[in-house]
XYZ file of C-alpha atoms in Angstrom:
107
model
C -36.183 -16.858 -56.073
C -36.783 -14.621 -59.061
C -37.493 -11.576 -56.758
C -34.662 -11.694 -54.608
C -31.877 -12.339 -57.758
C -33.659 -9.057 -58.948
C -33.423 -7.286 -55.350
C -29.656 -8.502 -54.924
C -28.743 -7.096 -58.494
C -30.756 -3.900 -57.534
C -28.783 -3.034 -54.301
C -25.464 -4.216 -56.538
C -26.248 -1.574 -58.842
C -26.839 1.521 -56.641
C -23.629 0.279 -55.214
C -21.628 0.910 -58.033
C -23.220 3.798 -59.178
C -22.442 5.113 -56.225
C -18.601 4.302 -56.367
C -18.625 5.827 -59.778
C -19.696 9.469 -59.299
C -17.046 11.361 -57.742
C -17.504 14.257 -55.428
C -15.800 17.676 -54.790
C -15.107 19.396 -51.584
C -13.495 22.585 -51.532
C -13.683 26.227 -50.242
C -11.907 29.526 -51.669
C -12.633 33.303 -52.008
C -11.675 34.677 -55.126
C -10.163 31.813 -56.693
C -9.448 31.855 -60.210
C -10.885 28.998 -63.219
C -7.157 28.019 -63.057
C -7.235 27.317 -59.337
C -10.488 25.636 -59.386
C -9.162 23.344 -62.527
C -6.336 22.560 -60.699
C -8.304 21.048 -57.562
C -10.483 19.314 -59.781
C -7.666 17.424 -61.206
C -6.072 17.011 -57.987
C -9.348 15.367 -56.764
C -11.086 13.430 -59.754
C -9.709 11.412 -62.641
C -10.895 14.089 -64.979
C -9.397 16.296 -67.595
C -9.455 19.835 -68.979
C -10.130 20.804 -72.704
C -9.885 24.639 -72.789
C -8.656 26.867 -74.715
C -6.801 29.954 -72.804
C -8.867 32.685 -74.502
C -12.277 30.927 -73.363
C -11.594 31.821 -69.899
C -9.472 34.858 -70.357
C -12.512 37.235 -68.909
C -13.487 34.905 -66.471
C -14.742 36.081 -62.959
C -13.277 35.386 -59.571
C -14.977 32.802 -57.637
C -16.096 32.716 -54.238
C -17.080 29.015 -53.525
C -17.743 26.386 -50.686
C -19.023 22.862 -51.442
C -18.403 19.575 -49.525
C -19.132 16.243 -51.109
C -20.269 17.910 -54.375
C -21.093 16.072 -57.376
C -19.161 17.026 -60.505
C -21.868 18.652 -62.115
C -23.197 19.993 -59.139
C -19.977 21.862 -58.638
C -19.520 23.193 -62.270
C -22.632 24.459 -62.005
C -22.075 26.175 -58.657
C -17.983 27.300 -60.014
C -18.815 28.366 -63.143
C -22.500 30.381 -62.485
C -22.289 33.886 -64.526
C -18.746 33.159 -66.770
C -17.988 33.895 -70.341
C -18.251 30.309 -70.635
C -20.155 27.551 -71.052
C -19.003 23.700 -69.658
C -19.923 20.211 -70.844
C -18.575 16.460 -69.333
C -18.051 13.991 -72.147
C -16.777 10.830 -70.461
C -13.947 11.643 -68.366
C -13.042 15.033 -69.815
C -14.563 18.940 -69.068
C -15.053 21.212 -71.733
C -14.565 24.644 -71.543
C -15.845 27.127 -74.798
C -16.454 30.632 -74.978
C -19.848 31.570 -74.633
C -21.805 32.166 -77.551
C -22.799 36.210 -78.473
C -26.142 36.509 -76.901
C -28.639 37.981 -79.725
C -30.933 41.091 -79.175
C -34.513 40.334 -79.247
C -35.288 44.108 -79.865
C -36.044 45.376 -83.077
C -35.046 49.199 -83.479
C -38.283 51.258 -84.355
């Protein structure tokens, strides 16, 4: 009895986990962060936190995913840009990259 109450709340769990993680699908050539914001919105429940001058330098993106997880996708959207990304909750944050430091000493 014990084993199948923990088997049935097992296979209950991956269930919702499953319901809960929200996937991307979308394909564009030179898109811009704006465009690929936009989508994201039009296709999760999350939200942007940016501030316009994070992403001012930001590269075109060439992209195709289907059924991407979020992070998965932000990974794959955002490779190489001025900026990094973090998901807190239900909202995407955008900040300008930190300067990247030098190791060399001049001689």
């Amino acid at each position: 009895m014990k084993l199948t109450w923990i088997l049935l709340t097992a296979a209950i769990c991956a269930v919702c986990t499953r319901g809960v993680s929200q996937t991307i699908t979308y394909t564009a050539t030179n898109a811009s962060v704006e465009d690929i914001i936009s989508v994201m919105k039009q296709q999760t429940k999350y939200v942007f936190l940016y501030n316009k001058k994070a992403i001012r330098n930001a590269k075109k993106i060439n992209i195709s995913a289907k059924n991407l997880p979020i992070n998965d996708f932000l990974s794959l959207a955002f490779k190489d840009q001025p900026f990094t990304w973090s998901v807190e909750n239900q909202t995407i944050v955008l900040e300008k990259a930190a300067p990247r430091k030098d190791n060399t000493t001049a001689q």
